[in-house]
Short mmCIF file of C-alpha atoms in Angstrom, two decimals:
data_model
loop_
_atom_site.label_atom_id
_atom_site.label_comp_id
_atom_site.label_asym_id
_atom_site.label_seq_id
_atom_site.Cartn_x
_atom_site.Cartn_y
_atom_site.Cartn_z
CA UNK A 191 -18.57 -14.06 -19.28
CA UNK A 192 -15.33 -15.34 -17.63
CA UNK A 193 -15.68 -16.87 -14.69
CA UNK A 194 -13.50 -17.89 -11.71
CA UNK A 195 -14.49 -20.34 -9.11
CA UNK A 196 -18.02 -19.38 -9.89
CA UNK A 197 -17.03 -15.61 -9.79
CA UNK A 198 -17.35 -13.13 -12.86
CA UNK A 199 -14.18 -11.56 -13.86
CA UNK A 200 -14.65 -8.16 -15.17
CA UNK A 201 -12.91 -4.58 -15.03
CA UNK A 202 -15.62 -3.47 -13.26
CA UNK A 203 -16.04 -5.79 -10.13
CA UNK A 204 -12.22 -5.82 -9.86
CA UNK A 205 -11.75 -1.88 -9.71
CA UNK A 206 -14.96 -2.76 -7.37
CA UNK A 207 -12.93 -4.92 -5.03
CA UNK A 208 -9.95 -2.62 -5.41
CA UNK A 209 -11.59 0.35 -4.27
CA UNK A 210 -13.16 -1.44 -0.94
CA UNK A 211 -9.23 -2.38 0.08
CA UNK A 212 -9.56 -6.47 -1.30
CA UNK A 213 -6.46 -5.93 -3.04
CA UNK A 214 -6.35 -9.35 -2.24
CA UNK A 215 -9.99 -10.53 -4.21
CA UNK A 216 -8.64 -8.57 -7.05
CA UNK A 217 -5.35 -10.23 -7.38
CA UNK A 218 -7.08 -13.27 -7.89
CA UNK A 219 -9.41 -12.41 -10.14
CA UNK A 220 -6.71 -10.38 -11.96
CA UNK A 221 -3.64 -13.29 -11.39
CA UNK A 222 -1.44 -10.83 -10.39
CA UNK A 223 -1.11 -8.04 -7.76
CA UNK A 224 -2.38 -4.38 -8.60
CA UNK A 225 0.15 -2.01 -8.67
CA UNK A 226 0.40 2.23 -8.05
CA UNK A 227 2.95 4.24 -10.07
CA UNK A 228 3.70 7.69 -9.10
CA UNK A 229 6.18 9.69 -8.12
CA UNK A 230 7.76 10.32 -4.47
CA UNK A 231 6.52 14.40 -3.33
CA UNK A 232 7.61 15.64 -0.14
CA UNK A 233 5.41 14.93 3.25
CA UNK A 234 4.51 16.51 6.40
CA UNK A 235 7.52 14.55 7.98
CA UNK A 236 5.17 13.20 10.51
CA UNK A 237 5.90 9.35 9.89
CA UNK A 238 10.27 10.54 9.79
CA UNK A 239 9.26 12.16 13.92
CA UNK A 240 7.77 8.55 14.34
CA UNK A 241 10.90 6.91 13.55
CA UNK A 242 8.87 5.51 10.55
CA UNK A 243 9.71 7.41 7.43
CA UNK A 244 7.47 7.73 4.35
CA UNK A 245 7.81 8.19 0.60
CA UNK A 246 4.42 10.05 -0.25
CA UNK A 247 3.02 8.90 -3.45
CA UNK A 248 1.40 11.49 -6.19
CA UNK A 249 0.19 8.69 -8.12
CA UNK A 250 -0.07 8.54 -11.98
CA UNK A 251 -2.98 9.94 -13.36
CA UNK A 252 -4.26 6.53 -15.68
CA UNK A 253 -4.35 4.65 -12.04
CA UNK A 254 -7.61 5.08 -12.27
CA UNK A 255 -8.41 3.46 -8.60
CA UNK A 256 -6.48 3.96 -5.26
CA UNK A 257 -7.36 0.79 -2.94
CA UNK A 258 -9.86 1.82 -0.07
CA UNK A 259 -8.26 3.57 3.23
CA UNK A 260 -6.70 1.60 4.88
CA UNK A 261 -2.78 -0.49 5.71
CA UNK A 262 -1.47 -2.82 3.26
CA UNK A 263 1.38 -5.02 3.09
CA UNK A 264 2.84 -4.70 -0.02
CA UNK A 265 6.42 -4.39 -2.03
CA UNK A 266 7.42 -1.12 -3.40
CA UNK A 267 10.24 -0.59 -6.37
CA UNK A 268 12.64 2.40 -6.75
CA UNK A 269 12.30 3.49 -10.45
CA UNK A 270 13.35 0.68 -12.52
CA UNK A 271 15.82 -1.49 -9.67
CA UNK A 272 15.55 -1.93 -5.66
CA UNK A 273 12.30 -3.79 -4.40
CA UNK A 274 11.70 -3.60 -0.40
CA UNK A 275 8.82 -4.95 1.74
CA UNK A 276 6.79 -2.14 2.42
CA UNK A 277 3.62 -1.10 4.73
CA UNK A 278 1.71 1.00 2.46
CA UNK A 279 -1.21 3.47 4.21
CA UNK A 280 -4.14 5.38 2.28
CA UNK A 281 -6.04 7.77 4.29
CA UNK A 282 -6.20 11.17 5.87
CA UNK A 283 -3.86 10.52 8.64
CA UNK A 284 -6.77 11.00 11.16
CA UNK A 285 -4.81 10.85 14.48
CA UNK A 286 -3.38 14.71 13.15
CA UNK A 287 -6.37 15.70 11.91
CA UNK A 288 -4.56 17.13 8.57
CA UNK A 289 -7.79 18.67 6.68
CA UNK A 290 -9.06 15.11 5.09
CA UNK A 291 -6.68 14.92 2.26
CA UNK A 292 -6.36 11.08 1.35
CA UNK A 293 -2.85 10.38 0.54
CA UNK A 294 -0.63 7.22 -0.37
CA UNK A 295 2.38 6.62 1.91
CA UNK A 296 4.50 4.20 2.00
CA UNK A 297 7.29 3.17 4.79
CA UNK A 298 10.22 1.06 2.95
CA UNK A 299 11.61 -1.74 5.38
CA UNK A 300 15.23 -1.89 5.30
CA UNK A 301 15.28 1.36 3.23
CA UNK A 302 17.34 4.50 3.95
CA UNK A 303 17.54 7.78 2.08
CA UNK A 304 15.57 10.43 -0.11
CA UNK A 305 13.24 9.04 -1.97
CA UNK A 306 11.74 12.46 -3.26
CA UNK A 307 11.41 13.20 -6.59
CA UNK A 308 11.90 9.22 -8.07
CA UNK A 309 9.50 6.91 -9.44
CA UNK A 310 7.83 4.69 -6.94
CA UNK A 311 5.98 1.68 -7.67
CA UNK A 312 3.60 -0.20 -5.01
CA UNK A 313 2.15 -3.30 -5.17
CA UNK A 314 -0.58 -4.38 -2.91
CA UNK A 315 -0.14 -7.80 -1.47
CA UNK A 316 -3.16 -7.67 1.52
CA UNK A 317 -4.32 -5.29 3.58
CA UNK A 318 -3.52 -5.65 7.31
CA UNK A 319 -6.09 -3.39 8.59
CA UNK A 320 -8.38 -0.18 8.11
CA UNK A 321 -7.37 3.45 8.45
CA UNK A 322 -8.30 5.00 12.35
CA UNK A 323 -7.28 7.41 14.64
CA UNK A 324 -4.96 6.87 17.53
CA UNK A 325 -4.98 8.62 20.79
CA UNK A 326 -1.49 10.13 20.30
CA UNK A 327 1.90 9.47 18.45
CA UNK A 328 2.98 6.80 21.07
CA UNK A 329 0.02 4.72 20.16
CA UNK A 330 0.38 5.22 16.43
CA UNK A 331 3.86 4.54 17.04
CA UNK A 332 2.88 0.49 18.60
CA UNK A 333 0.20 0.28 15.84
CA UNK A 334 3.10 0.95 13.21
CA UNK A 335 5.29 -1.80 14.84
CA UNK A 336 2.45 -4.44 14.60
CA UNK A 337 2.22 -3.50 11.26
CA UNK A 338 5.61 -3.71 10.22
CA UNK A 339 5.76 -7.08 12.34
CA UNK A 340 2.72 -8.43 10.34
CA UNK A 341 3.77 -7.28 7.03
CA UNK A 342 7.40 -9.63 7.72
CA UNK A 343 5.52 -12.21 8.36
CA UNK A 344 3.71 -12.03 5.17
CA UNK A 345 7.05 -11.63 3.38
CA UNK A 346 8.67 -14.59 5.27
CA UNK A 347 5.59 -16.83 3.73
CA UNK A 348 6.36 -15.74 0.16
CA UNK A 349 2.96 -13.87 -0.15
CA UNK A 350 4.80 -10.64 -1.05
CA UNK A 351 5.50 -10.49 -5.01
CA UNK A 352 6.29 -7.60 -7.27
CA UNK A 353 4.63 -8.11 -11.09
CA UNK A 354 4.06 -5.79 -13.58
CA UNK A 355 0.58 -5.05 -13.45
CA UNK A 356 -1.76 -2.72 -15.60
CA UNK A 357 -5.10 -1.70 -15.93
CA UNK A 358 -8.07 -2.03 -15.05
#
């Protein structure tokens, strides 16, 4: 086997770490980020009333694994050009109790415009936090500026990178 600072690397334990949200434990073992391809489908609107607006992802069926619920930092690209810091979050949106339908959304820093329709790819630099519900939109609202605050950060330290990734 191939091992990594004592570590097996193998599809299977990363798509394992992947799918518990260490995007980050899989990079390693993988030397590059993971990435989601899909394209942009229209939302609920919910994060746009936030002042937070999302491109919702219907990823590609051969990405086989969505990372575990939860908020990532990440970078996203527009088809084949623009990259943008981006707080991804995969979940259910429990504070709106939508009928438990996980999706992938993603809020574009310094992005404006229509995203609908175009190919989207995310890649997952670390996840900030788990999915949970909020008492109301104001608090979601705060929780959303942290993020965004903590995914900068992240960005500013040069942990944010955009590589061509594939399976597993």
């Amino acid at each position: 086997p191939v091992l990594l600072e004592g570590e097996t690397i193998s599809s299977s334990s990363i798509r394992f770490l992947r799918g518990q949200g260490n995007v980050e434990g899989a990079a390693r073992l993988r030397d590059r980020p993971y990435i989601l391809e899909g394209s942009v489908v229209s939302g609920a609107g919910r994060g746009r009333t936030l002042g937070f607006p999302t491109a919702n992802l219907k990823a590609r069926p051969d990405n086989a694994v969505i990372p575990g619920r939860g908020v990532y930092a990440g970078m996203a690209r527009i088809g084949e050009g623009r990259e943008h810091p981006c707080v991804i979050n995969i979940g259910t949106a429990p504070t709106f109790e939508n009928g438990g339908d996980q999706k992938v959304e993603a809020h574009l820093l310094e992005f404006q415009g229509d995203l609908v329709g175009q190919s989207l790819a995310l890649s997952f630099a670390r996840r900030l936090r788990e999915e949970r519900s909020f008492a109301g939109p104001d608090e979601l609202a705060d929780q959303i500026r942290d993020d965004i605050r903590d995914c900068l950060a992240i960005e500013a330290s040069r942990d944010l990178r955009f590589t061509p990734g594939g399976p597993p």
